[in-house]
Amino acid sequence: MTSIGASAFEYCINLTSIIIPSNVSFMGSWTFSGCSGLTSIISLIENPFPVIGKESEFTTFDVDIFNKVILYVPKGTLDKYKETEGWKDFVNIKENTTDGIDTPMLIQAEDCPVYDLQGRRMADYQPLHPGIYVKDGRKFVVK
């Protein structure tokens, strides 16, 4: 995936976090507009490209997202993001200080059950190993 088209995730209100892969080089208008449940965005992009900022009516992210969501960027790229059109509109930008080891996702008790692709329910509070899982009728990937 190298681009995320206009309105691709518009009004995905149950979307709480996103990971933008390192090879993405374009995001269109209203890509994440109306995603009121977002709390964090993890960008793996080392050299950020311009996105449509909060001053435009065709913005990539809602004004609320720019103001409230934490944008995590690769270590050593904070200044690049703070200087790049659109990305610089985020109020909360933090460097992701991972040491190369991904933290396994833990299943919370209040969450819906998680299943593997064979339909087996995964145990609560157990880390998920890399793979594809289904939660609340949607697939997700753990790397």
mmCIF file of N, CA and C in Angstrom:
data_model
loop_
_atom_site.group_PDB
_atom_site.id
_atom_site.type_symbol
_atom_site.label_atom_id
_atom_site.label_comp_id
_atom_site.label_asym_id
_atom_site.label_seq_id
_atom_site.Cartn_x
_atom_site.Cartn_y
_atom_site.Cartn_z
ATOM 1 N N MET A 1 0.847 -1.167 0.000
ATOM 2 C CA MET A 1 0.000 0.000 0.000
ATOM 3 C C MET A 1 0.900 1.240 0.000
ATOM 4 N N THR A 2 0.704 2.104 -0.991
ATOM 5 C CA THR A 2 1.502 3.319 -1.073
ATOM 6 C C THR A 2 0.668 4.584 -0.932
ATOM 7 N N SER A 3 -0.648 4.459 -1.003
ATOM 8 C CA SER A 3 -1.498 5.633 -0.827
ATOM 9 C C SER A 3 -2.795 5.243 -0.128
ATOM 10 N N ILE A 4 -3.389 6.227 0.537
ATOM 11 C CA ILE A 4 -4.685 6.053 1.189
ATOM 12 C C ILE A 4 -5.587 7.117 0.583
ATOM 13 N N GLY A 5 -6.584 6.686 -0.152
ATOM 14 C CA GLY A 5 -7.418 7.582 -0.925
ATOM 15 C C GLY A 5 -8.354 8.450 -0.100
ATOM 16 N N ALA A 6 -8.924 9.418 -0.780
ATOM 17 C CA ALA A 6 -9.867 10.344 -0.162
ATOM 18 C C ALA A 6 -11.019 9.584 0.481
ATOM 19 N N SER A 7 -11.358 9.981 1.695
ATOM 20 C CA SER A 7 -12.492 9.428 2.453
ATOM 21 C C SER A 7 -12.378 7.938 2.755
ATOM 22 N N ALA A 8 -11.179 7.367 2.664
ATOM 23 C CA ALA A 8 -10.990 5.927 2.852
ATOM 24 C C ALA A 8 -11.530 5.425 4.197
ATOM 25 N N PHE A 9 -11.336 6.185 5.260
ATOM 26 C CA PHE A 9 -11.784 5.769 6.588
ATOM 27 C C PHE A 9 -12.773 6.778 7.183
ATOM 28 N N GLU A 10 -13.369 7.577 6.345
ATOM 29 C CA GLU A 10 -14.273 8.626 6.802
ATOM 30 C C GLU A 10 -15.397 8.049 7.664
ATOM 31 N N TYR A 11 -15.590 8.644 8.816
ATOM 32 C CA TYR A 11 -16.629 8.284 9.787
ATOM 33 C C TYR A 11 -16.507 6.857 10.319
ATOM 34 N N CYS A 12 -15.302 6.343 10.412
ATOM 35 C CA CYS A 12 -15.070 5.074 11.109
ATOM 36 C C CYS A 12 -14.961 5.403 12.599
ATOM 37 N N ILE A 13 -16.113 5.564 13.241
ATOM 38 C CA ILE A 13 -16.136 6.059 14.624
ATOM 39 C C ILE A 13 -15.580 5.058 15.622
ATOM 40 N N ASN A 14 -15.511 3.780 15.272
ATOM 41 C CA ASN A 14 -14.966 2.778 16.184
ATOM 42 C C ASN A 14 -13.460 2.600 16.026
ATOM 43 N N LEU A 15 -12.863 3.319 15.109
ATOM 44 C CA LEU A 15 -11.423 3.269 14.905
ATOM 45 C C LEU A 15 -10.748 4.026 16.043
ATOM 46 N N THR A 16 -9.920 3.340 16.829
ATOM 47 C CA THR A 16 -9.288 3.975 17.986
ATOM 48 C C THR A 16 -7.817 4.304 17.749
ATOM 49 N N SER A 17 -7.153 3.540 16.907
ATOM 50 C CA SER A 17 -5.764 3.841 16.582
ATOM 51 C C SER A 17 -5.461 3.318 15.191
ATOM 52 N N ILE A 18 -4.478 3.951 14.556
ATOM 53 C CA ILE A 18 -4.074 3.521 13.225
ATOM 54 C C ILE A 18 -2.561 3.485 13.150
ATOM 55 N N ILE A 19 -2.066 2.615 12.305
ATOM 56 C CA ILE A 19 -0.649 2.560 11.996
ATOM 57 C C ILE A 19 -0.522 2.851 10.510
ATOM 58 N N ILE A 20 0.218 3.886 10.182
ATOM 59 C CA ILE A 20 0.436 4.247 8.789
ATOM 60 C C ILE A 20 1.767 3.633 8.372
ATOM 61 N N PRO A 21 1.736 2.686 7.416
ATOM 62 C CA PRO A 21 2.968 1.996 7.008
ATOM 63 C C PRO A 21 4.015 2.947 6.430
ATOM 64 N N SER A 22 5.256 2.526 6.494
ATOM 65 C CA SER A 22 6.373 3.368 6.061
ATOM 66 C C SER A 22 6.373 3.662 4.570
ATOM 67 N N ASN A 23 5.752 2.813 3.762
ATOM 68 C CA ASN A 23 5.785 3.026 2.312
ATOM 69 C C ASN A 23 4.639 3.885 1.790
ATOM 70 N N VAL A 24 3.767 4.382 2.663
ATOM 71 C CA VAL A 24 2.690 5.278 2.223
ATOM 72 C C VAL A 24 3.308 6.625 1.863
ATOM 73 N N SER A 25 2.932 7.149 0.692
ATOM 74 C CA SER A 25 3.481 8.427 0.242
ATOM 75 C C SER A 25 2.396 9.427 -0.161
ATOM 76 N N PHE A 26 1.129 9.071 0.094
ATOM 77 C CA PHE A 26 0.030 9.986 -0.223
ATOM 78 C C PHE A 26 -1.189 9.629 0.620
ATOM 79 N N MET A 27 -1.877 10.670 1.123
ATOM 80 C CA MET A 27 -3.178 10.505 1.774
ATOM 81 C C MET A 27 -4.077 11.618 1.266
ATOM 82 N N GLY A 28 -5.287 11.273 0.868
ATOM 83 C CA GLY A 28 -6.196 12.232 0.264
ATOM 84 C C GLY A 28 -7.017 13.034 1.257
ATOM 85 N N SER A 29 -7.925 13.803 0.702
ATOM 86 C CA SER A 29 -8.838 14.621 1.501
ATOM 87 C C SER A 29 -9.755 13.738 2.344
ATOM 88 N N TRP A 30 -10.043 14.172 3.527
ATOM 89 C CA TRP A 30 -10.998 13.537 4.448
ATOM 90 C C TRP A 30 -10.688 12.063 4.724
ATOM 91 N N THR A 31 -9.428 11.672 4.578
ATOM 92 C CA THR A 31 -9.061 10.274 4.776
ATOM 93 C C THR A 31 -9.532 9.766 6.133
ATOM 94 N N PHE A 32 -9.358 10.551 7.185
ATOM 95 C CA PHE A 32 -9.756 10.139 8.534
ATOM 96 C C PHE A 32 -10.772 11.112 9.127
ATOM 97 N N SER A 33 -11.548 11.749 8.286
ATOM 98 C CA SER A 33 -12.569 12.687 8.740
ATOM 99 C C SER A 33 -13.674 11.945 9.493
ATOM 100 N N GLY A 34 -14.086 12.496 10.611
ATOM 101 C CA GLY A 34 -15.189 11.909 11.380
ATOM 102 C C GLY A 34 -14.811 10.707 12.212
ATOM 103 N N CYS A 35 -13.532 10.398 12.327
ATOM 104 C CA CYS A 35 -13.077 9.255 13.139
ATOM 105 C C CYS A 35 -12.962 9.710 14.597
ATOM 106 N N SER A 36 -14.096 9.927 15.208
ATOM 107 C CA SER A 36 -14.145 10.534 16.546
ATOM 108 C C SER A 36 -13.572 9.651 17.648
ATOM 109 N N GLY A 37 -13.399 8.365 17.398
ATOM 110 C CA GLY A 37 -12.849 7.465 18.412
ATOM 111 C C GLY A 37 -11.334 7.396 18.424
ATOM 112 N N LEU A 38 -10.681 8.018 17.446
ATOM 113 C CA LEU A 38 -9.220 7.951 17.369
ATOM 114 C C LEU A 38 -8.560 8.573 18.589
ATOM 115 N N THR A 39 -7.589 7.866 19.144
ATOM 116 C CA THR A 39 -6.809 8.403 20.258
ATOM 117 C C THR A 39 -5.321 8.451 19.920
ATOM 118 N N SER A 40 -4.883 7.607 18.970
ATOM 119 C CA SER A 40 -3.466 7.628 18.602
ATOM 120 C C SER A 40 -3.277 7.245 17.138
ATOM 121 N N ILE A 41 -2.259 7.851 16.556
ATOM 122 C CA ILE A 41 -1.837 7.535 15.200
ATOM 123 C C ILE A 41 -0.351 7.227 15.278
ATOM 124 N N ILE A 42 0.031 6.079 14.751
ATOM 125 C CA ILE A 42 1.439 5.708 14.700
ATOM 126 C C ILE A 42 1.864 5.777 13.241
ATOM 127 N N SER A 43 2.730 6.706 12.934
ATOM 128 C CA SER A 43 3.258 6.830 11.575
ATOM 129 C C SER A 43 4.628 6.181 11.538
ATOM 130 N N LEU A 44 4.823 5.291 10.583
ATOM 131 C CA LEU A 44 6.114 4.645 10.395
ATOM 132 C C LEU A 44 6.898 5.310 9.262
ATOM 133 N N ILE A 45 6.394 6.424 8.766
ATOM 134 C CA ILE A 45 6.994 7.136 7.637
ATOM 135 C C ILE A 45 8.230 7.898 8.110
ATOM 136 N N GLU A 46 9.384 7.582 7.545
ATOM 137 C CA GLU A 46 10.640 8.221 7.927
ATOM 138 C C GLU A 46 10.778 9.630 7.348
ATOM 139 N N ASN A 47 10.273 9.830 6.139
ATOM 140 C CA ASN A 47 10.334 11.138 5.473
ATOM 141 C C ASN A 47 8.912 11.585 5.169
ATOM 142 N N PRO A 48 8.304 12.326 6.089
ATOM 143 C CA PRO A 48 6.900 12.696 5.923
ATOM 144 C C PRO A 48 6.667 13.564 4.683
ATOM 145 N N PHE A 49 5.591 13.268 3.996
ATOM 146 C CA PHE A 49 5.149 14.020 2.830
ATOM 147 C C PHE A 49 4.040 14.963 3.292
ATOM 148 N N PRO A 50 3.777 16.024 2.564
ATOM 149 C CA PRO A 50 2.713 16.947 2.977
ATOM 150 C C PRO A 50 1.336 16.283 2.947
ATOM 151 N N VAL A 51 0.523 16.604 3.953
ATOM 152 C CA VAL A 51 -0.892 16.225 3.969
ATOM 153 C C VAL A 51 -1.689 17.526 4.091
ATOM 154 N N ILE A 52 -2.980 17.431 3.864
ATOM 155 C CA ILE A 52 -3.816 18.628 3.888
ATOM 156 C C ILE A 52 -4.094 19.011 5.338
ATOM 157 N N GLY A 53 -3.674 20.203 5.728
ATOM 158 C CA GLY A 53 -3.750 20.657 7.111
ATOM 159 C C GLY A 53 -5.124 21.095 7.558
ATOM 160 N N LYS A 54 -5.190 21.500 8.822
ATOM 161 C CA LYS A 54 -6.486 21.809 9.438
ATOM 162 C C LYS A 54 -7.087 23.129 8.985
ATOM 163 N N GLU A 55 -6.346 23.947 8.263
ATOM 164 C CA GLU A 55 -6.893 25.210 7.769
ATOM 165 C C GLU A 55 -7.740 25.022 6.507
ATOM 166 N N SER A 56 -7.642 23.868 5.874
ATOM 167 C CA SER A 56 -8.366 23.607 4.633
ATOM 168 C C SER A 56 -9.683 22.885 4.919
ATOM 169 N N GLU A 57 -10.692 23.138 4.109
ATOM 170 C CA GLU A 57 -11.945 22.401 4.254
ATOM 171 C C GLU A 57 -11.800 20.979 3.708
ATOM 172 N N PHE A 58 -10.714 20.698 2.994
ATOM 173 C CA PHE A 58 -10.463 19.378 2.421
ATOM 174 C C PHE A 58 -9.413 18.617 3.222
ATOM 175 N N THR A 59 -9.284 18.911 4.487
ATOM 176 C CA THR A 59 -8.252 18.366 5.355
ATOM 177 C C THR A 59 -8.216 16.835 5.359
ATOM 178 N N THR A 60 -7.027 16.293 5.573
ATOM 179 C CA THR A 60 -6.852 14.842 5.668
ATOM 180 C C THR A 60 -7.420 14.323 6.987
ATOM 181 N N PHE A 61 -7.202 15.055 8.069
ATOM 182 C CA PHE A 61 -7.687 14.714 9.408
ATOM 183 C C PHE A 61 -8.618 15.829 9.881
ATOM 184 N N ASP A 62 -9.582 15.509 10.739
ATOM 185 C CA ASP A 62 -10.437 16.539 11.329
ATOM 186 C C ASP A 62 -9.629 17.441 12.250
ATOM 187 N N VAL A 63 -10.132 18.645 12.476
ATOM 188 C CA VAL A 63 -9.494 19.575 13.405
ATOM 189 C C VAL A 63 -9.385 18.931 14.787
ATOM 190 N N ASP A 64 -10.431 18.217 15.226
ATOM 191 C CA ASP A 64 -10.385 17.543 16.534
ATOM 192 C C ASP A 64 -9.250 16.526 16.603
ATOM 193 N N ILE A 65 -8.992 15.837 15.501
ATOM 194 C CA ILE A 65 -7.903 14.858 15.472
ATOM 195 C C ILE A 65 -6.565 15.581 15.611
ATOM 196 N N PHE A 66 -6.371 16.642 14.852
ATOM 197 C CA PHE A 66 -5.135 17.422 14.972
ATOM 198 C C PHE A 66 -4.926 17.913 16.403
ATOM 199 N N ASN A 67 -6.010 18.280 17.090
ATOM 200 C CA ASN A 67 -5.898 18.873 18.425
ATOM 201 C C ASN A 67 -5.827 17.864 19.558
ATOM 202 N N LYS A 68 -6.405 16.677 19.398
ATOM 203 C CA LYS A 68 -6.540 15.754 20.535
ATOM 204 C C LYS A 68 -5.764 14.451 20.419
ATOM 205 N N VAL A 69 -5.531 13.975 19.212
ATOM 206 C CA VAL A 69 -4.909 12.666 19.010
ATOM 207 C C VAL A 69 -3.392 12.776 19.125
ATOM 208 N N ILE A 70 -2.771 11.763 19.722
ATOM 209 C CA ILE A 70 -1.314 11.719 19.810
ATOM 210 C C ILE A 70 -0.780 11.094 18.526
ATOM 211 N N LEU A 71 0.132 11.801 17.873
ATOM 212 C CA LEU A 71 0.802 11.296 16.676
ATOM 213 C C LEU A 71 2.180 10.801 17.093
ATOM 214 N N TYR A 72 2.415 9.492 16.942
ATOM 215 C CA TYR A 72 3.711 8.898 17.239
ATOM 216 C C TYR A 72 4.482 8.768 15.937
ATOM 217 N N VAL A 73 5.715 9.246 15.933
ATOM 218 C CA VAL A 73 6.545 9.242 14.726
ATOM 219 C C VAL A 73 7.836 8.473 15.009
ATOM 220 N N PRO A 74 8.506 8.000 13.947
ATOM 221 C CA PRO A 74 9.744 7.250 14.163
ATOM 222 C C PRO A 74 10.806 8.075 14.887
ATOM 223 N N LYS A 75 11.602 7.387 15.682
ATOM 224 C CA LYS A 75 12.671 8.042 16.431
ATOM 225 C C LYS A 75 13.584 8.806 15.461
ATOM 226 N N GLY A 76 13.882 10.048 15.805
ATOM 227 C CA GLY A 76 14.760 10.878 15.003
ATOM 228 C C GLY A 76 14.055 11.685 13.915
ATOM 229 N N THR A 77 12.712 11.597 13.840
ATOM 230 C CA THR A 77 11.983 12.313 12.779
ATOM 231 C C THR A 77 11.078 13.417 13.303
ATOM 232 N N LEU A 78 11.101 13.669 14.592
ATOM 233 C CA LEU A 78 10.196 14.646 15.193
ATOM 234 C C LEU A 78 10.284 16.014 14.507
ATOM 235 N N ASP A 79 11.477 16.494 14.289
ATOM 236 C CA ASP A 79 11.643 17.814 13.658
ATOM 237 C C ASP A 79 11.092 17.824 12.237
ATOM 238 N N LYS A 80 11.290 16.738 11.500
ATOM 239 C CA LYS A 80 10.753 16.656 10.133
ATOM 240 C C LYS A 80 9.238 16.807 10.142
ATOM 241 N N TYR A 81 8.574 16.108 11.063
ATOM 242 C CA TYR A 81 7.114 16.184 11.153
ATOM 243 C C TYR A 81 6.656 17.588 11.556
ATOM 244 N N LYS A 82 7.391 18.207 12.456
ATOM 245 C CA LYS A 82 7.013 19.547 12.914
ATOM 246 C C LYS A 82 7.218 20.613 11.843
ATOM 247 N N GLU A 83 7.933 20.260 10.780
ATOM 248 C CA GLU A 83 8.185 21.199 9.683
ATOM 249 C C GLU A 83 7.384 20.882 8.422
ATOM 250 N N THR A 84 6.692 19.743 8.393
ATOM 251 C CA THR A 84 6.009 19.300 7.177
ATOM 252 C C THR A 84 4.539 19.709 7.195
ATOM 253 N N GLU A 85 4.102 20.259 6.071
ATOM 254 C CA GLU A 85 2.724 20.733 5.920
ATOM 255 C C GLU A 85 1.727 19.661 6.357
ATOM 256 N N GLY A 86 0.760 20.083 7.141
ATOM 257 C CA GLY A 86 -0.275 19.186 7.634
ATOM 258 C C GLY A 86 0.135 18.468 8.906
ATOM 259 N N TRP A 87 1.224 17.719 8.862
ATOM 260 C CA TRP A 87 1.688 17.000 10.054
ATOM 261 C C TRP A 87 2.009 17.981 11.182
ATOM 262 N N LYS A 88 2.523 19.155 10.815
ATOM 263 C CA LYS A 88 2.897 20.141 11.834
ATOM 264 C C LYS A 88 1.687 20.689 12.577
ATOM 265 N N ASP A 89 0.469 20.435 12.073
ATOM 266 C CA ASP A 89 -0.751 20.897 12.738
ATOM 267 C C ASP A 89 -1.125 20.054 13.951
ATOM 268 N N PHE A 90 -0.500 18.868 14.098
ATOM 269 C CA PHE A 90 -0.793 18.043 15.272
ATOM 270 C C PHE A 90 -0.245 18.724 16.517
ATOM 271 N N VAL A 91 -1.079 18.842 17.531
ATOM 272 C CA VAL A 91 -0.678 19.469 18.790
ATOM 273 C C VAL A 91 0.219 18.521 19.586
ATOM 274 N N ASN A 92 -0.065 17.220 19.525
ATOM 275 C CA ASN A 92 0.673 16.226 20.304
ATOM 276 C C ASN A 92 1.435 15.288 19.366
ATOM 277 N N ILE A 93 2.724 15.586 19.158
ATOM 278 C CA ILE A 93 3.588 14.722 18.355
ATOM 279 C C ILE A 93 4.682 14.195 19.273
ATOM 280 N N LYS A 94 4.837 12.873 19.285
ATOM 281 C CA LYS A 94 5.851 12.260 20.136
ATOM 282 C C LYS A 94 6.657 11.259 19.318
ATOM 283 N N GLU A 95 7.943 11.173 19.631
ATOM 284 C CA GLU A 95 8.765 10.154 18.991
ATOM 285 C C GLU A 95 8.456 8.805 19.607
ATOM 286 N N ASN A 96 8.312 7.827 18.745
ATOM 287 C CA ASN A 96 8.107 6.459 19.198
ATOM 288 C C ASN A 96 9.479 5.927 19.578
ATOM 289 N N THR A 97 9.655 5.609 20.835
ATOM 290 C CA THR A 97 10.971 5.219 21.333
ATOM 291 C C THR A 97 11.124 3.715 21.478
ATOM 292 N N THR A 98 10.427 2.956 20.618
ATOM 293 C CA THR A 98 10.563 1.504 20.712
ATOM 294 C C THR A 98 11.985 1.100 20.374
ATOM 295 N N ASP A 99 12.391 -0.012 20.927
ATOM 296 C CA ASP A 99 13.744 -0.505 20.698
ATOM 297 C C ASP A 99 13.779 -1.596 19.636
ATOM 298 N N GLY A 100 12.736 -1.648 18.810
ATOM 299 C CA GLY A 100 12.677 -2.662 17.767
ATOM 300 C C GLY A 100 11.880 -3.882 18.168
ATOM 301 N N ILE A 101 11.491 -3.959 19.422
ATOM 302 C CA ILE A 101 10.687 -5.081 19.891
ATOM 303 C C ILE A 101 9.263 -4.582 20.055
ATOM 304 N N ASP A 102 8.351 -5.172 19.294
ATOM 305 C CA ASP A 102 6.960 -4.758 19.397
ATOM 306 C C ASP A 102 6.338 -5.316 20.660
ATOM 307 N N THR A 103 5.588 -4.487 21.354
ATOM 308 C CA THR A 103 4.873 -4.926 22.546
ATOM 309 C C THR A 103 3.640 -5.698 22.101
ATOM 310 N N PRO A 104 3.451 -6.921 22.591
ATOM 311 C CA PRO A 104 2.273 -7.673 22.189
ATOM 312 C C PRO A 104 0.994 -7.001 22.676
ATOM 313 N N MET A 105 -0.044 -7.094 21.885
ATOM 314 C CA MET A 105 -1.334 -6.526 22.262
ATOM 315 C C MET A 105 -1.945 -7.423 23.344
ATOM 316 N N LEU A 106 -2.464 -6.826 24.386
ATOM 317 C CA LEU A 106 -3.141 -7.592 25.427
ATOM 318 C C LEU A 106 -4.639 -7.436 25.253
ATOM 319 N N ILE A 107 -5.351 -8.527 25.448
ATOM 320 C CA ILE A 107 -6.796 -8.503 25.315
ATOM 321 C C ILE A 107 -7.385 -8.026 26.633
ATOM 322 N N GLN A 108 -8.205 -7.005 26.581
ATOM 323 C CA GLN A 108 -8.832 -6.467 27.778
ATOM 324 C C GLN A 108 -10.146 -7.198 28.050
ATOM 325 N N ALA A 109 -10.494 -7.355 29.319
ATOM 326 C CA ALA A 109 -11.695 -8.095 29.702
ATOM 327 C C ALA A 109 -12.960 -7.468 29.120
ATOM 328 N N GLU A 110 -13.001 -6.137 29.015
ATOM 329 C CA GLU A 110 -14.209 -5.492 28.523
ATOM 330 C C GLU A 110 -14.309 -5.540 27.006
ATOM 331 N N ASP A 111 -13.240 -5.963 26.341
ATOM 332 C CA ASP A 111 -13.244 -6.057 24.889
ATOM 333 C C ASP A 111 -14.079 -7.245 24.421
ATOM 334 N N CYS A 112 -14.413 -7.219 23.151
ATOM 335 C CA CYS A 112 -15.061 -8.365 22.522
ATOM 336 C C CYS A 112 -14.037 -9.497 22.448
ATOM 337 N N PRO A 113 -14.500 -10.738 22.373
ATOM 338 C CA PRO A 113 -13.548 -11.840 22.235
ATOM 339 C C PRO A 113 -12.765 -11.718 20.926
ATOM 340 N N VAL A 114 -11.545 -12.232 20.942
ATOM 341 C CA VAL A 114 -10.684 -12.238 19.764
ATOM 342 C C VAL A 114 -10.513 -13.682 19.326
ATOM 343 N N TYR A 115 -10.571 -13.901 18.004
ATOM 344 C CA TYR A 115 -10.462 -15.238 17.429
ATOM 345 C C TYR A 115 -9.338 -15.264 16.412
ATOM 346 N N ASP A 116 -8.702 -16.442 16.262
ATOM 347 C CA ASP A 116 -7.746 -16.584 15.177
ATOM 348 C C ASP A 116 -8.512 -16.960 13.909
ATOM 349 N N LEU A 117 -7.820 -17.105 12.791
ATOM 350 C CA LEU A 117 -8.501 -17.372 11.530
ATOM 351 C C LEU A 117 -9.069 -18.790 11.439
ATOM 352 N N GLN A 118 -8.750 -19.643 12.409
ATOM 353 C CA GLN A 118 -9.357 -20.973 12.469
ATOM 354 C C GLN A 118 -10.613 -20.980 13.347
ATOM 355 N N GLY A 119 -10.973 -19.800 13.863
ATOM 356 C CA GLY A 119 -12.180 -19.679 14.670
ATOM 357 C C GLY A 119 -11.982 -19.991 16.144
ATOM 358 N N ARG A 120 -10.740 -20.157 16.572
ATOM 359 C CA ARG A 120 -10.468 -20.445 17.978
ATOM 360 C C ARG A 120 -10.421 -19.151 18.777
ATOM 361 N N ARG A 121 -11.119 -19.130 19.902
ATOM 362 C CA ARG A 121 -11.111 -17.944 20.758
ATOM 363 C C ARG A 121 -9.776 -17.845 21.482
ATOM 364 N N MET A 122 -9.208 -16.640 21.479
ATOM 365 C CA MET A 122 -7.937 -16.417 22.152
ATOM 366 C C MET A 122 -8.209 -16.126 23.625
ATOM 367 N N ALA A 123 -7.303 -16.543 24.482
ATOM 368 C CA ALA A 123 -7.478 -16.384 25.925
ATOM 369 C C ALA A 123 -7.354 -14.922 26.328
ATOM 370 N N ASP A 124 -8.208 -14.482 27.262
ATOM 371 C CA ASP A 124 -8.147 -13.115 27.779
ATOM 372 C C ASP A 124 -6.807 -12.869 28.460
ATOM 373 N N TYR A 125 -6.307 -11.644 28.324
ATOM 374 C CA TYR A 125 -5.081 -11.172 28.952
ATOM 375 C C TYR A 125 -3.824 -11.918 28.510
ATOM 376 N N GLN A 126 -3.882 -12.589 27.389
ATOM 377 C CA GLN A 126 -2.700 -13.245 26.845
ATOM 378 C C GLN A 126 -2.180 -12.418 25.678
ATOM 379 N N PRO A 127 -0.862 -12.277 25.552
ATOM 380 C CA PRO A 127 -0.336 -11.518 24.411
ATOM 381 C C PRO A 127 -0.642 -12.240 23.104
ATOM 382 N N LEU A 128 -0.929 -11.471 22.094
ATOM 383 C CA LEU A 128 -1.191 -12.044 20.783
ATOM 384 C C LEU A 128 0.122 -12.126 20.015
ATOM 385 N N HIS A 129 0.379 -13.268 19.438
ATOM 386 C CA HIS A 129 1.573 -13.460 18.624
ATOM 387 C C HIS A 129 1.320 -12.876 17.241
ATOM 388 N N PRO A 130 2.370 -12.600 16.489
ATOM 389 C CA PRO A 130 2.159 -12.065 15.141
ATOM 390 C C PRO A 130 1.196 -12.937 14.333
ATOM 391 N N GLY A 131 0.288 -12.277 13.658
ATOM 392 C CA GLY A 131 -0.690 -12.992 12.843
ATOM 393 C C GLY A 131 -1.916 -12.155 12.577
ATOM 394 N N ILE A 132 -2.922 -12.782 11.984
ATOM 395 C CA ILE A 132 -4.178 -12.120 11.660
ATOM 396 C C ILE A 132 -5.248 -12.654 12.596
ATOM 397 N N TYR A 133 -6.033 -11.749 13.167
ATOM 398 C CA TYR A 133 -7.069 -12.098 14.118
ATOM 399 C C TYR A 133 -8.376 -11.415 13.734
ATOM 400 N N VAL A 134 -9.463 -11.880 14.369
ATOM 401 C CA VAL A 134 -10.782 -11.290 14.143
ATOM 402 C C VAL A 134 -11.334 -10.847 15.488
ATOM 403 N N LYS A 135 -11.790 -9.584 15.524
ATOM 404 C CA LYS A 135 -12.383 -9.031 16.732
ATOM 405 C C LYS A 135 -13.573 -8.192 16.306
ATOM 406 N N ASP A 136 -14.706 -8.419 16.911
ATOM 407 C CA ASP A 136 -15.905 -7.642 16.610
ATOM 408 C C ASP A 136 -16.230 -7.674 15.116
ATOM 409 N N GLY A 137 -15.969 -8.844 14.487
ATOM 410 C CA GLY A 137 -16.281 -9.018 13.077
ATOM 411 C C GLY A 137 -15.291 -8.398 12.115
ATOM 412 N N ARG A 138 -14.177 -7.867 12.627
ATOM 413 C CA ARG A 138 -13.175 -7.213 11.776
ATOM 414 C C ARG A 138 -11.821 -7.880 11.945
ATOM 415 N N LYS A 139 -11.110 -7.997 10.843
ATOM 416 C CA LYS A 139 -9.752 -8.556 10.886
ATOM 417 C C LYS A 139 -8.777 -7.472 11.295
ATOM 418 N N PHE A 140 -7.717 -7.870 12.027
ATOM 419 C CA PHE A 140 -6.606 -6.981 12.330
ATOM 420 C C PHE A 140 -5.325 -7.785 12.370
ATOM 421 N N VAL A 141 -4.227 -7.083 12.210
ATOM 422 C CA VAL A 141 -2.910 -7.734 12.125
ATOM 423 C C VAL A 141 -2.076 -7.347 13.320
ATOM 424 N N VAL A 142 -1.414 -8.335 13.895
ATOM 425 C CA VAL A 142 -0.430 -8.095 14.949
ATOM 426 C C VAL A 142 0.925 -8.443 14.350
ATOM 427 N N LYS A 143 1.840 -7.457 14.374
ATOM 428 C CA LYS A 143 3.178 -7.676 13.806
ATOM 429 C C LYS A 143 4.182 -7.962 14.884
#
